[in-house]
mmCIF file of C-alpha atoms in Angstrom:
data_model
loop_
_atom_site.group_PDB
_atom_site.id
_atom_site.type_symbol
_atom_site.label_atom_id
_atom_site.label_comp_id
_atom_site.label_asym_id
_atom_site.label_seq_id
_atom_site.Cartn_x
_atom_site.Cartn_y
_atom_site.Cartn_z
ATOM 1 C CA UNK F 15 11.452 -27.716 35.067
ATOM 2 C CA UNK F 16 15.116 -26.097 35.380
ATOM 3 C CA UNK F 17 16.176 -27.065 32.163
ATOM 4 C CA UNK F 18 13.025 -26.164 30.622
ATOM 5 C CA UNK F 19 13.451 -22.625 31.768
ATOM 6 C CA UNK F 20 17.171 -22.553 30.534
ATOM 7 C CA UNK F 21 15.946 -23.554 27.112
ATOM 8 C CA UNK F 22 13.322 -21.268 26.724
ATOM 9 C CA UNK F 23 15.916 -18.519 28.080
ATOM 10 C CA UNK F 24 17.747 -19.809 24.644
ATOM 11 C CA UNK F 25 15.499 -19.146 22.776
ATOM 12 C CA UNK F 26 14.430 -15.434 23.914
ATOM 13 C CA UNK F 27 14.733 -13.029 21.224
ATOM 14 C CA UNK F 28 14.880 -9.064 21.558
ATOM 15 C CA UNK F 29 14.843 -6.778 18.524
ATOM 16 C CA UNK F 30 15.816 -2.951 18.912
ATOM 17 C CA UNK F 31 13.928 -0.772 16.634
ATOM 18 C CA UNK F 32 14.267 3.084 16.472
ATOM 19 C CA UNK F 33 10.840 3.939 15.306
ATOM 20 C CA UNK F 34 7.243 2.989 17.170
ATOM 21 C CA UNK F 35 6.610 -0.044 15.191
ATOM 22 C CA UNK F 36 3.301 0.550 13.967
ATOM 23 C CA UNK F 37 4.358 -1.749 12.645
ATOM 24 C CA UNK F 38 7.442 -1.726 10.682
ATOM 25 C CA UNK F 39 6.986 -4.477 8.074
ATOM 26 C CA UNK F 40 10.156 -5.912 7.741
ATOM 27 C CA UNK F 41 10.436 -6.171 11.683
ATOM 28 C CA UNK F 42 6.807 -7.599 11.419
ATOM 29 C CA UNK F 43 7.813 -10.441 9.370
ATOM 30 C CA UNK F 44 10.724 -11.263 10.946
ATOM 31 C CA UNK F 45 9.004 -11.139 14.668
ATOM 32 C CA UNK F 46 6.307 -13.322 13.112
ATOM 33 C CA UNK F 47 8.204 -15.872 11.505
ATOM 34 C CA UNK F 48 10.658 -16.327 14.832
ATOM 35 C CA UNK F 49 7.602 -16.634 16.854
ATOM 36 C CA UNK F 50 6.229 -19.097 14.771
ATOM 37 C CA UNK F 51 9.430 -21.132 14.851
ATOM 38 C CA UNK F 52 9.258 -21.572 18.719
ATOM 39 C CA UNK F 53 11.354 -18.321 19.756
ATOM 40 C CA UNK F 54 9.992 -15.918 22.559
ATOM 41 C CA UNK F 55 10.275 -12.808 20.696
ATOM 42 C CA UNK F 56 10.197 -9.284 22.304
ATOM 43 C CA UNK F 57 10.422 -5.837 19.909
ATOM 44 C CA UNK F 58 11.234 -2.796 22.192
ATOM 45 C CA UNK F 59 10.862 0.162 19.994
ATOM 46 C CA UNK F 60 11.231 3.737 20.049
ATOM 47 C CA UNK F 61 7.778 5.583 20.071
ATOM 48 C CA UNK F 62 8.945 8.928 20.154
ATOM 49 C CA UNK F 63 5.441 10.779 19.911
ATOM 50 C CA UNK F 64 3.743 8.731 22.373
ATOM 51 C CA UNK F 65 0.892 7.569 19.684
ATOM 52 C CA UNK F 66 1.130 3.553 20.605
ATOM 53 C CA UNK F 67 0.088 1.467 23.305
ATOM 54 C CA UNK F 68 3.104 1.078 25.691
ATOM 55 C CA UNK F 69 3.062 -2.735 25.854
ATOM 56 C CA UNK F 70 1.007 -5.347 23.218
ATOM 57 C CA UNK F 71 0.894 -8.738 22.704
ATOM 58 C CA UNK F 72 0.508 -9.189 18.784
ATOM 59 C CA UNK F 73 0.777 -12.327 16.201
ATOM 60 C CA UNK F 74 2.770 -14.542 18.994
ATOM 61 C CA UNK F 75 5.337 -11.846 19.865
ATOM 62 C CA UNK F 76 5.351 -8.702 22.514
ATOM 63 C CA UNK F 77 5.782 -5.314 21.742
ATOM 64 C CA UNK F 78 7.435 -2.898 24.338
ATOM 65 C CA UNK F 79 7.739 0.800 23.148
ATOM 66 C CA UNK F 80 10.055 3.635 25.058
ATOM 67 C CA UNK F 81 7.525 6.670 25.539
ATOM 68 C CA UNK F 82 9.998 8.286 28.467
ATOM 69 C CA UNK F 83 11.966 9.877 25.451
ATOM 70 C CA UNK F 84 10.118 12.413 23.216
ATOM 71 C CA UNK F 85 11.722 13.392 19.583
ATOM 72 C CA UNK F 86 10.350 13.772 15.981
ATOM 73 C CA UNK F 87 11.053 11.898 13.107
ATOM 74 C CA UNK F 88 14.101 12.198 10.637
ATOM 75 C CA UNK F 89 17.532 13.603 10.485
ATOM 76 C CA UNK F 90 18.809 16.447 12.869
ATOM 77 C CA UNK F 91 20.941 17.635 15.626
ATOM 78 C CA UNK F 92 17.900 17.473 18.280
ATOM 79 C CA UNK F 93 17.158 13.812 17.250
ATOM 80 C CA UNK F 94 20.600 12.839 17.489
ATOM 81 C CA UNK F 95 20.947 14.270 20.983
ATOM 82 C CA UNK F 96 17.816 12.496 22.391
ATOM 83 C CA UNK F 97 19.025 9.322 21.014
ATOM 84 C CA UNK F 98 21.481 8.439 23.777
ATOM 85 C CA UNK F 99 18.735 8.487 26.010
ATOM 86 C CA UNK F 100 16.621 5.992 24.001
ATOM 87 C CA UNK F 101 19.853 3.907 24.403
ATOM 88 C CA UNK F 102 19.973 4.265 27.837
ATOM 89 C CA UNK F 103 16.207 3.224 28.315
ATOM 90 C CA UNK F 104 16.693 0.235 26.008
ATOM 91 C CA UNK F 105 19.458 -0.837 28.215
ATOM 92 C CA UNK F 106 17.274 -1.140 30.889
ATOM 93 C CA UNK F 107 14.699 -3.491 29.193
ATOM 94 C CA UNK F 108 17.299 -5.475 27.871
ATOM 95 C CA UNK F 109 18.675 -5.992 31.505
ATOM 96 C CA UNK F 110 14.934 -7.150 32.302
ATOM 97 C CA UNK F 111 14.572 -9.299 29.294
ATOM 98 C CA UNK F 112 18.081 -11.041 29.250
ATOM 99 C CA UNK F 113 17.513 -12.067 25.395
ATOM 100 C CA UNK F 114 19.710 -15.135 24.091
ATOM 101 C CA UNK F 115 20.194 -13.268 20.872
ATOM 102 C CA UNK F 116 19.969 -9.523 20.347
ATOM 103 C CA UNK F 117 18.443 -8.517 16.718
ATOM 104 C CA UNK F 118 19.472 -4.442 15.884
ATOM 105 C CA UNK F 119 17.533 -3.218 12.948
ATOM 106 C CA UNK F 120 19.496 -0.462 11.392
ATOM 107 C CA UNK F 121 22.412 1.221 12.982
ATOM 108 C CA UNK F 122 20.542 3.460 15.289
ATOM 109 C CA UNK F 123 20.301 0.832 17.419
ATOM 110 C CA UNK F 124 23.192 -0.944 16.824
ATOM 111 C CA UNK F 125 25.676 0.535 19.427
ATOM 112 C CA UNK F 126 24.167 -0.158 22.261
ATOM 113 C CA UNK F 127 22.816 -3.439 21.193
ATOM 114 C CA UNK F 128 26.140 -4.706 20.413
ATOM 115 C CA UNK F 129 27.835 -3.488 23.573
ATOM 116 C CA UNK F 130 25.341 -4.966 25.900
ATOM 117 C CA UNK F 131 25.646 -8.024 23.764
ATOM 118 C CA UNK F 132 29.591 -8.363 24.190
ATOM 119 C CA UNK F 133 29.362 -7.492 27.845
ATOM 120 C CA UNK F 134 26.711 -10.510 28.452
ATOM 121 C CA UNK F 135 28.351 -12.861 25.917
ATOM 122 C CA UNK F 136 25.407 -12.909 23.824
ATOM 123 C CA UNK F 137 24.980 -12.938 19.550
ATOM 124 C CA UNK F 138 24.323 -9.597 18.263
ATOM 125 C CA UNK F 139 22.485 -9.286 14.731
ATOM 126 C CA UNK F 140 22.988 -6.253 12.780
ATOM 127 C CA UNK F 141 19.823 -6.098 10.380
ATOM 128 C CA UNK F 142 20.529 -3.478 7.974
ATOM 129 C CA UNK F 143 17.543 -2.304 5.932
ATOM 130 C CA UNK F 144 19.901 0.059 4.005
ATOM 131 C CA UNK F 145 23.625 0.736 4.102
ATOM 132 C CA UNK F 146 22.797 3.341 6.982
ATOM 133 C CA UNK F 147 26.441 5.507 5.905
ATOM 134 C CA UNK F 148 25.280 6.144 2.452
ATOM 135 C CA UNK F 149 21.976 7.105 3.840
ATOM 136 C CA UNK F 150 23.453 9.823 5.628
ATOM 137 C CA UNK F 151 25.832 10.794 2.699
ATOM 138 C CA UNK F 152 23.269 13.687 1.329
ATOM 139 C CA UNK F 153 22.403 14.722 4.664
ATOM 140 C CA UNK F 154 26.105 15.914 5.965
ATOM 141 C CA UNK F 155 27.894 18.207 3.909
ATOM 142 C CA UNK F 156 30.862 20.523 4.585
ATOM 143 C CA UNK F 157 34.256 19.909 6.689
ATOM 144 C CA UNK F 158 31.646 18.704 9.800
ATOM 145 C CA UNK F 159 29.796 16.360 7.462
ATOM 146 C CA UNK F 160 32.610 15.042 5.973
ATOM 147 C CA UNK F 161 34.287 14.122 9.675
ATOM 148 C CA UNK F 162 30.857 13.037 11.052
ATOM 149 C CA UNK F 163 30.190 10.629 7.583
ATOM 150 C CA UNK F 164 33.648 9.232 8.236
ATOM 151 C CA UNK F 165 33.118 8.504 11.815
ATOM 152 C CA UNK F 166 29.573 6.574 11.118
ATOM 153 C CA UNK F 167 31.379 4.703 8.270
ATOM 154 C CA UNK F 168 34.326 3.434 10.814
ATOM 155 C CA UNK F 169 31.679 2.753 13.427
ATOM 156 C CA UNK F 170 28.950 0.829 11.168
ATOM 157 C CA UNK F 171 31.968 -1.132 9.546
ATOM 158 C CA UNK F 172 33.626 -1.780 12.835
ATOM 159 C CA UNK F 173 30.508 -2.545 14.876
ATOM 160 C CA UNK F 174 28.875 -4.734 12.003
ATOM 161 C CA UNK F 175 32.674 -6.672 11.704
ATOM 162 C CA UNK F 176 32.352 -8.440 14.833
ATOM 163 C CA UNK F 177 28.531 -8.940 15.134
ATOM 164 C CA UNK F 178 27.684 -12.417 15.163
ATOM 165 C CA UNK F 179 25.694 -11.766 11.632
ATOM 166 C CA UNK F 180 24.639 -9.325 9.429
ATOM 167 C CA UNK F 181 21.592 -9.482 7.556
ATOM 168 C CA UNK F 182 20.705 -7.313 4.848
ATOM 169 C CA UNK F 183 18.328 -6.507 1.948
ATOM 170 C CA UNK F 184 20.321 -7.383 -0.868
ATOM 171 C CA UNK F 185 23.397 -8.534 -2.405
ATOM 172 C CA UNK F 186 24.471 -5.144 -3.009
ATOM 173 C CA UNK F 187 24.401 -3.757 -0.013
ATOM 174 C CA UNK F 188 25.509 -6.919 1.554
ATOM 175 C CA UNK F 189 29.023 -6.645 -0.185
ATOM 176 C CA UNK F 190 29.763 -3.631 1.701
ATOM 177 C CA UNK F 191 29.841 -5.483 5.107
ATOM 178 C CA UNK F 192 32.903 -7.765 5.696
ATOM 179 C CA UNK F 193 31.524 -9.637 8.482
ATOM 180 C CA UNK F 194 31.901 -13.651 7.738
ATOM 181 C CA UNK F 195 28.274 -14.106 8.058
ATOM 182 C CA UNK F 196 25.983 -12.228 5.923
ATOM 183 C CA UNK F 197 22.665 -13.265 5.014
ATOM 184 C CA UNK F 198 20.481 -11.535 2.186
ATOM 185 C CA UNK F 199 16.818 -11.587 3.175
ATOM 186 C CA UNK F 200 15.023 -9.900 0.654
ATOM 187 C CA UNK F 201 11.941 -7.160 1.342
ATOM 188 C CA UNK F 202 9.363 -9.919 -0.286
ATOM 189 C CA UNK F 203 5.747 -9.362 0.968
ATOM 190 C CA UNK F 204 4.051 -12.505 2.736
ATOM 191 C CA UNK F 205 2.118 -14.636 0.461
ATOM 192 C CA UNK F 206 -1.110 -14.271 2.655
ATOM 193 C CA UNK F 207 -0.206 -10.178 1.525
ATOM 194 C CA UNK F 208 -1.753 -10.927 -1.844
ATOM 195 C CA UNK F 209 -5.561 -10.129 -1.952
ATOM 196 C CA UNK F 210 -8.072 -12.755 -3.397
ATOM 197 C CA UNK F 211 -9.272 -12.278 -6.901
ATOM 198 C CA UNK F 212 -10.998 -14.028 -10.312
ATOM 199 C CA UNK F 213 -7.794 -14.401 -12.302
ATOM 200 C CA UNK F 214 -10.098 -15.861 -15.005
ATOM 201 C CA UNK F 215 -12.176 -12.606 -14.783
ATOM 202 C CA UNK F 216 -12.995 -11.858 -18.491
ATOM 203 C CA UNK F 217 -13.253 -8.328 -17.515
ATOM 204 C CA UNK F 218 -10.014 -6.067 -16.876
ATOM 205 C CA UNK F 219 -11.768 -4.133 -14.521
ATOM 206 C CA UNK F 220 -12.212 -7.304 -12.434
ATOM 207 C CA UNK F 221 -8.745 -8.463 -12.692
ATOM 208 C CA UNK F 222 -7.116 -4.709 -12.014
ATOM 209 C CA UNK F 223 -9.875 -3.549 -9.795
ATOM 210 C CA UNK F 224 -10.024 0.020 -10.689
ATOM 211 C CA UNK F 225 -11.316 0.171 -14.123
ATOM 212 C CA UNK F 226 -14.710 0.302 -14.891
ATOM 213 C CA UNK F 227 -15.395 1.554 -11.205
ATOM 214 C CA UNK F 228 -16.346 4.828 -11.382
ATOM 215 C CA UNK F 229 -12.540 5.876 -12.280
ATOM 216 C CA UNK F 230 -13.165 7.735 -15.854
ATOM 217 C CA UNK F 231 -9.025 7.415 -17.067
ATOM 218 C CA UNK F 232 -7.725 4.865 -14.681
ATOM 219 C CA UNK F 233 -6.460 4.798 -11.426
ATOM 220 C CA UNK F 234 -2.861 5.041 -10.901
ATOM 221 C CA UNK F 235 -0.983 4.485 -7.159
ATOM 222 C CA UNK F 236 2.088 5.039 -5.504
ATOM 223 C CA UNK F 237 2.894 3.905 -1.993
ATOM 224 C CA UNK F 238 5.976 4.892 0.155
ATOM 225 C CA UNK F 239 7.752 7.947 1.364
ATOM 226 C CA UNK F 240 7.007 11.131 -0.890
ATOM 227 C CA UNK F 241 9.465 13.053 -2.192
ATOM 228 C CA UNK F 242 11.174 14.772 -5.146
ATOM 229 C CA UNK F 243 13.741 12.045 -5.162
ATOM 230 C CA UNK F 244 11.159 9.279 -5.066
ATOM 231 C CA UNK F 245 9.665 10.400 -8.382
ATOM 232 C CA UNK F 246 6.846 12.657 -7.056
ATOM 233 C CA UNK F 247 7.473 15.489 -9.002
ATOM 234 C CA UNK F 248 8.514 13.555 -11.656
ATOM 235 C CA UNK F 249 4.710 11.761 -11.445
ATOM 236 C CA UNK F 250 2.869 15.150 -11.205
ATOM 237 C CA UNK F 251 4.894 16.599 -14.527
ATOM 238 C CA UNK F 252 3.923 13.326 -16.477
ATOM 239 C CA UNK F 253 -0.051 13.811 -15.486
ATOM 240 C CA UNK F 254 0.105 17.432 -16.765
ATOM 241 C CA UNK F 255 1.346 15.795 -19.885
ATOM 242 C CA UNK F 256 -1.184 13.016 -19.884
ATOM 243 C CA UNK F 257 -4.282 16.124 -19.296
ATOM 244 C CA UNK F 258 -2.553 17.840 -22.255
ATOM 245 C CA UNK F 259 -3.724 14.881 -24.244
ATOM 246 C CA UNK F 260 -6.949 14.564 -22.588
ATOM 247 C CA UNK F 261 -6.287 11.772 -20.397
ATOM 248 C CA UNK F 262 -7.162 12.548 -16.403
ATOM 249 C CA UNK F 263 -6.480 9.023 -14.654
ATOM 250 C CA UNK F 264 -6.835 9.520 -10.859
ATOM 251 C CA UNK F 265 -3.627 9.025 -8.601
ATOM 252 C CA UNK F 266 -3.968 7.555 -5.085
ATOM 253 C CA UNK F 267 -0.834 8.165 -2.553
ATOM 254 C CA UNK F 268 -0.234 5.895 0.249
ATOM 255 C CA UNK F 269 2.317 6.880 2.590
ATOM 256 C CA UNK F 270 3.615 10.281 4.015
ATOM 257 C CA UNK F 271 5.409 13.386 3.178
ATOM 258 C CA UNK F 272 9.371 13.473 4.349
ATOM 259 C CA UNK F 273 9.501 17.206 4.330
ATOM 260 C CA UNK F 274 6.689 20.283 3.881
ATOM 261 C CA UNK F 275 9.127 21.670 1.436
ATOM 262 C CA UNK F 276 8.458 18.614 -0.832
ATOM 263 C CA UNK F 277 4.642 18.561 -0.530
ATOM 264 C CA UNK F 278 4.783 22.174 -1.576
ATOM 265 C CA UNK F 279 7.048 21.168 -4.506
ATOM 266 C CA UNK F 280 4.632 18.248 -5.551
ATOM 267 C CA UNK F 281 1.672 20.773 -4.948
ATOM 268 C CA UNK F 282 2.894 23.139 -7.437
ATOM 269 C CA UNK F 283 3.919 20.617 -10.085
ATOM 270 C CA UNK F 284 -0.046 19.409 -9.821
ATOM 271 C CA UNK F 285 -1.423 22.769 -10.618
ATOM 272 C CA UNK F 286 -5.157 22.447 -11.691
ATOM 273 C CA UNK F 287 -4.932 18.908 -11.050
ATOM 274 C CA UNK F 288 -5.265 19.037 -7.765
ATOM 275 C CA UNK F 289 -8.973 17.064 -8.044
ATOM 276 C CA UNK F 290 -7.205 13.884 -9.782
ATOM 277 C CA UNK F 291 -5.347 13.245 -6.265
ATOM 278 C CA UNK F 292 -6.566 10.728 -3.785
ATOM 279 C CA UNK F 293 -4.003 11.309 -0.202
ATOM 280 C CA UNK F 294 -5.094 7.989 1.514
ATOM 281 C CA UNK F 295 -2.236 9.027 3.775
ATOM 282 C CA UNK F 296 -0.502 6.216 6.021
ATOM 283 C CA UNK F 297 -2.200 2.797 5.653
ATOM 284 C CA UNK F 298 -1.585 -0.043 8.221
ATOM 285 C CA UNK F 299 0.296 -2.846 6.258
ATOM 286 C CA UNK F 300 -2.308 -5.667 6.343
ATOM 287 C CA UNK F 301 -4.485 -2.863 4.687
ATOM 288 C CA UNK F 302 -2.380 -1.959 2.061
ATOM 289 C CA UNK F 303 -3.455 -4.637 -0.616
ATOM 290 C CA UNK F 304 -6.942 -3.453 -0.018
ATOM 291 C CA UNK F 305 -5.951 -0.357 -1.562
ATOM 292 C CA UNK F 306 -3.522 -1.523 -4.404
ATOM 293 C CA UNK F 307 -5.693 -3.501 -5.979
ATOM 294 C CA UNK F 308 -7.959 -1.074 -7.236
ATOM 295 C CA UNK F 309 -5.732 0.654 -9.017
ATOM 296 C CA UNK F 310 -5.063 0.130 -12.816
ATOM 297 C CA UNK F 311 -1.213 0.825 -12.764
ATOM 298 C CA UNK F 312 1.325 1.063 -9.977
ATOM 299 C CA UNK F 313 4.435 3.340 -10.203
ATOM 300 C CA UNK F 314 7.766 3.445 -8.843
ATOM 301 C CA UNK F 315 9.839 6.352 -10.468
ATOM 302 C CA UNK F 316 12.633 6.638 -8.071
ATOM 303 C CA UNK F 317 15.263 9.099 -9.320
ATOM 304 C CA UNK F 318 18.638 8.230 -10.379
ATOM 305 C CA UNK F 319 20.801 8.586 -7.191
ATOM 306 C CA UNK F 320 22.958 5.876 -5.396
ATOM 307 C CA UNK F 321 20.635 4.482 -2.932
ATOM 308 C CA UNK F 322 17.953 3.738 -5.200
ATOM 309 C CA UNK F 323 19.949 2.391 -8.312
ATOM 310 C CA UNK F 324 21.051 -0.468 -7.244
ATOM 311 C CA UNK F 325 18.355 -1.418 -4.797
ATOM 312 C CA UNK F 326 15.165 -2.953 -5.162
ATOM 313 C CA UNK F 327 12.391 -1.138 -3.564
ATOM 314 C CA UNK F 328 9.823 -2.792 -1.218
ATOM 315 C CA UNK F 329 7.104 -1.445 -3.200
ATOM 316 C CA UNK F 330 7.621 -3.403 -6.530
ATOM 317 C CA UNK F 331 6.916 -6.468 -4.709
ATOM 318 C CA UNK F 332 3.996 -5.321 -2.987
ATOM 319 C CA UNK F 333 2.900 -4.271 -6.449
ATOM 320 C CA UNK F 334 3.381 -7.526 -8.228
ATOM 321 C CA UNK F 335 1.731 -9.339 -5.051
ATOM 322 C CA UNK F 336 -1.810 -7.145 -6.356
ATOM 323 C CA UNK F 337 -1.507 -7.965 -9.806
ATOM 324 C CA UNK F 338 -0.653 -4.738 -10.663
ATOM 325 C CA UNK F 339 1.621 -3.646 -13.952
ATOM 326 C CA UNK F 340 4.281 -1.209 -12.712
ATOM 327 C CA UNK F 341 5.860 1.485 -14.575
ATOM 328 C CA UNK F 342 9.299 1.745 -12.752
ATOM 329 C CA UNK F 343 12.983 3.152 -12.722
ATOM 330 C CA UNK F 344 15.033 1.340 -15.444
ATOM 331 C CA UNK F 345 17.382 0.454 -12.926
ATOM 332 C CA UNK F 346 19.864 -2.668 -13.038
ATOM 333 C CA UNK F 347 18.246 -4.370 -9.967
ATOM 334 C CA UNK F 348 14.712 -3.354 -10.949
ATOM 335 C CA UNK F 349 15.591 -4.233 -14.545
ATOM 336 C CA UNK F 350 16.467 -8.044 -13.780
ATOM 337 C CA UNK F 351 12.706 -8.598 -11.934
ATOM 338 C CA UNK F 352 10.737 -6.846 -13.935
ATOM 339 C CA UNK F 353 12.334 -8.049 -17.150
ATOM 340 C CA UNK F 354 12.713 -11.625 -16.131
ATOM 341 C CA UNK F 355 9.001 -11.925 -14.763
ATOM 342 C CA UNK F 356 7.784 -9.465 -17.786
ATOM 343 C CA UNK F 357 5.482 -7.822 -15.214
ATOM 344 C CA UNK F 358 5.691 -3.914 -16.091
ATOM 345 C CA UNK F 359 7.640 -1.180 -18.072
ATOM 346 C CA UNK F 360 11.001 -0.134 -17.273
ATOM 347 C CA UNK F 361 11.458 3.968 -18.190
ATOM 348 C CA UNK F 362 14.395 6.629 -17.668
ATOM 349 C CA UNK F 363 12.708 8.259 -14.443
ATOM 350 C CA UNK F 364 14.050 11.496 -14.886
ATOM 351 C CA UNK F 365 12.463 11.748 -18.582
ATOM 352 C CA UNK F 366 8.741 12.574 -18.153
ATOM 353 C CA UNK F 367 7.527 12.395 -21.446
ATOM 354 C CA UNK F 368 8.924 8.515 -21.212
ATOM 355 C CA UNK F 369 6.868 7.995 -17.934
ATOM 356 C CA UNK F 370 3.602 9.453 -19.261
ATOM 357 C CA UNK F 371 4.029 7.253 -22.403
ATOM 358 C CA UNK F 372 4.186 4.357 -20.564
ATOM 359 C CA UNK F 373 1.490 5.596 -17.933
ATOM 360 C CA UNK F 374 -1.170 6.329 -21.191
ATOM 361 C CA UNK F 375 0.439 2.679 -22.991
ATOM 362 C CA UNK F 376 -1.005 0.725 -20.303
ATOM 363 C CA UNK F 377 -4.160 2.726 -19.890
ATOM 364 C CA UNK F 378 -4.991 2.539 -23.456
ATOM 365 C CA UNK F 379 -4.427 -1.468 -23.486
ATOM 366 C CA UNK F 380 -6.039 -3.162 -20.650
ATOM 367 C CA UNK F 381 -5.606 -6.582 -21.740
ATOM 368 C CA UNK F 382 -1.729 -5.801 -21.829
ATOM 369 C CA UNK F 383 -1.794 -4.593 -18.786
ATOM 370 C CA UNK F 384 -3.781 -7.374 -17.024
ATOM 371 C CA UNK F 385 -1.247 -9.482 -18.602
ATOM 372 C CA UNK F 386 2.006 -8.047 -17.087
ATOM 373 C CA UNK F 387 0.046 -7.725 -13.991
ATOM 374 C CA UNK F 388 -0.899 -11.495 -13.738
ATOM 375 C CA UNK F 389 2.847 -11.939 -14.548
ATOM 376 C CA UNK F 390 3.983 -10.114 -11.646
ATOM 377 C CA UNK F 391 1.614 -11.800 -9.472
ATOM 378 C CA UNK F 392 2.779 -15.402 -10.649
ATOM 379 C CA UNK F 393 6.404 -14.515 -10.107
ATOM 380 C CA UNK F 394 5.551 -12.943 -6.498
ATOM 381 C CA UNK F 395 3.880 -16.435 -5.647
ATOM 382 C CA UNK F 396 6.432 -18.496 -7.014
ATOM 383 C CA UNK F 397 9.892 -16.445 -5.875
ATOM 384 C CA UNK F 398 9.483 -13.158 -4.691
ATOM 385 C CA UNK F 399 7.396 -13.725 -1.447
ATOM 386 C CA UNK F 400 8.521 -14.147 2.244
ATOM 387 C CA UNK F 401 7.867 -17.607 2.689
ATOM 388 C CA UNK F 402 10.555 -18.317 0.153
ATOM 389 C CA UNK F 403 13.231 -16.433 2.727
ATOM 390 C CA UNK F 404 12.180 -17.241 6.074
ATOM 391 C CA UNK F 405 14.131 -20.428 6.309
ATOM 392 C CA UNK F 406 17.092 -18.594 5.968
ATOM 393 C CA UNK F 407 16.440 -16.683 8.901
ATOM 394 C CA UNK F 408 15.324 -19.402 10.760
ATOM 395 C CA UNK F 409 18.372 -21.765 10.016
ATOM 396 C CA UNK F 410 20.740 -18.409 11.008
ATOM 397 C CA UNK F 411 18.962 -18.303 14.396
ATOM 398 C CA UNK F 412 19.178 -22.125 14.932
ATOM 399 C CA UNK F 413 22.850 -21.938 14.238
ATOM 400 C CA UNK F 414 22.972 -19.069 16.513
ATOM 401 C CA UNK F 415 21.159 -21.249 19.188
ATOM 402 C CA UNK F 416 23.145 -24.354 18.984
ATOM 403 C CA UNK F 417 26.237 -22.051 19.586
ATOM 404 C CA UNK F 418 25.197 -20.752 22.821
ATOM 405 C CA UNK F 419 24.040 -23.885 23.934
ATOM 406 C CA UNK F 420 27.924 -25.291 24.284
#
């Protein structure tokens, strides 16, 4: 019995997360895979607004939410000052849970996780969803900003280098870290994310979902955070160009605005076409496919800034899973996937006319749109899915667990 207890404790994993896990898709996929692999997983998340269950059991793992530290989301000095309070509460949870492996999601959970793991001689994994220092660069300006950015960069490099492993989403971000064990695990949806459909339907409307279902002009869809740098104003301007040509597709937006200023900029650009926009708001991960499959064309025209140019957007693979043809920024990483799978049209994301023309082309040729969508779905099923990656995560944990057994 004592040996069994030891064996169980050696497979206990805690994941630290600075959002409320409602759920965070990447954390959900990893926690679910580890639980299915026989690990005892607990996600300790920061519910800054106290809107969710304090504790719950879901899909084989536990979720504990820290609700004692109230804060808003986003950047700012107030949030930065509250972060150490979250660290303190998370530390107390770690003392109770005593994980064998600690998995820190994004840099804002790494300082307390790294220190706790080092003091208790446990392996710590740094899961870099994005390169945190690069993410903060646009927010930190002036002399003080440069100093803070340098400190953040040094801390991220130093702590990640001495972690047991770094897990990240693509080769570009992986190249930033000097850890001896960097594992690339992409942002691919699980196979079950793709809704079932009749791919042999003779009608494009059944294959693509929206056309012929009371949506004159077709339906476009965008999912994710809403902001100018993610292309929302360009999309609005493209819709104005299409309206001038007599085309009025609807636009469904799934997600949330990054700020009120961004929302106002979008609606100014949409002036006169407001009735064409359907605001679905934030949608639970498992409900996203039902929203996507009703559309005809999916959009991902992120603007040419450093953090987007070389990264692959999660939404691309969600669109492919649902069989949607994509209109997407012509960046190197996007091009490798989209041109390789022949699943959409690549455009200059800053060229409104080019974006409008690509949308019009797909709406005018449902046969071609269906072909591209089916190609993307096929590529998702054979290559760009979570099941193709989860063995890398389980192999990493198996290696760290065996090291802990010695």
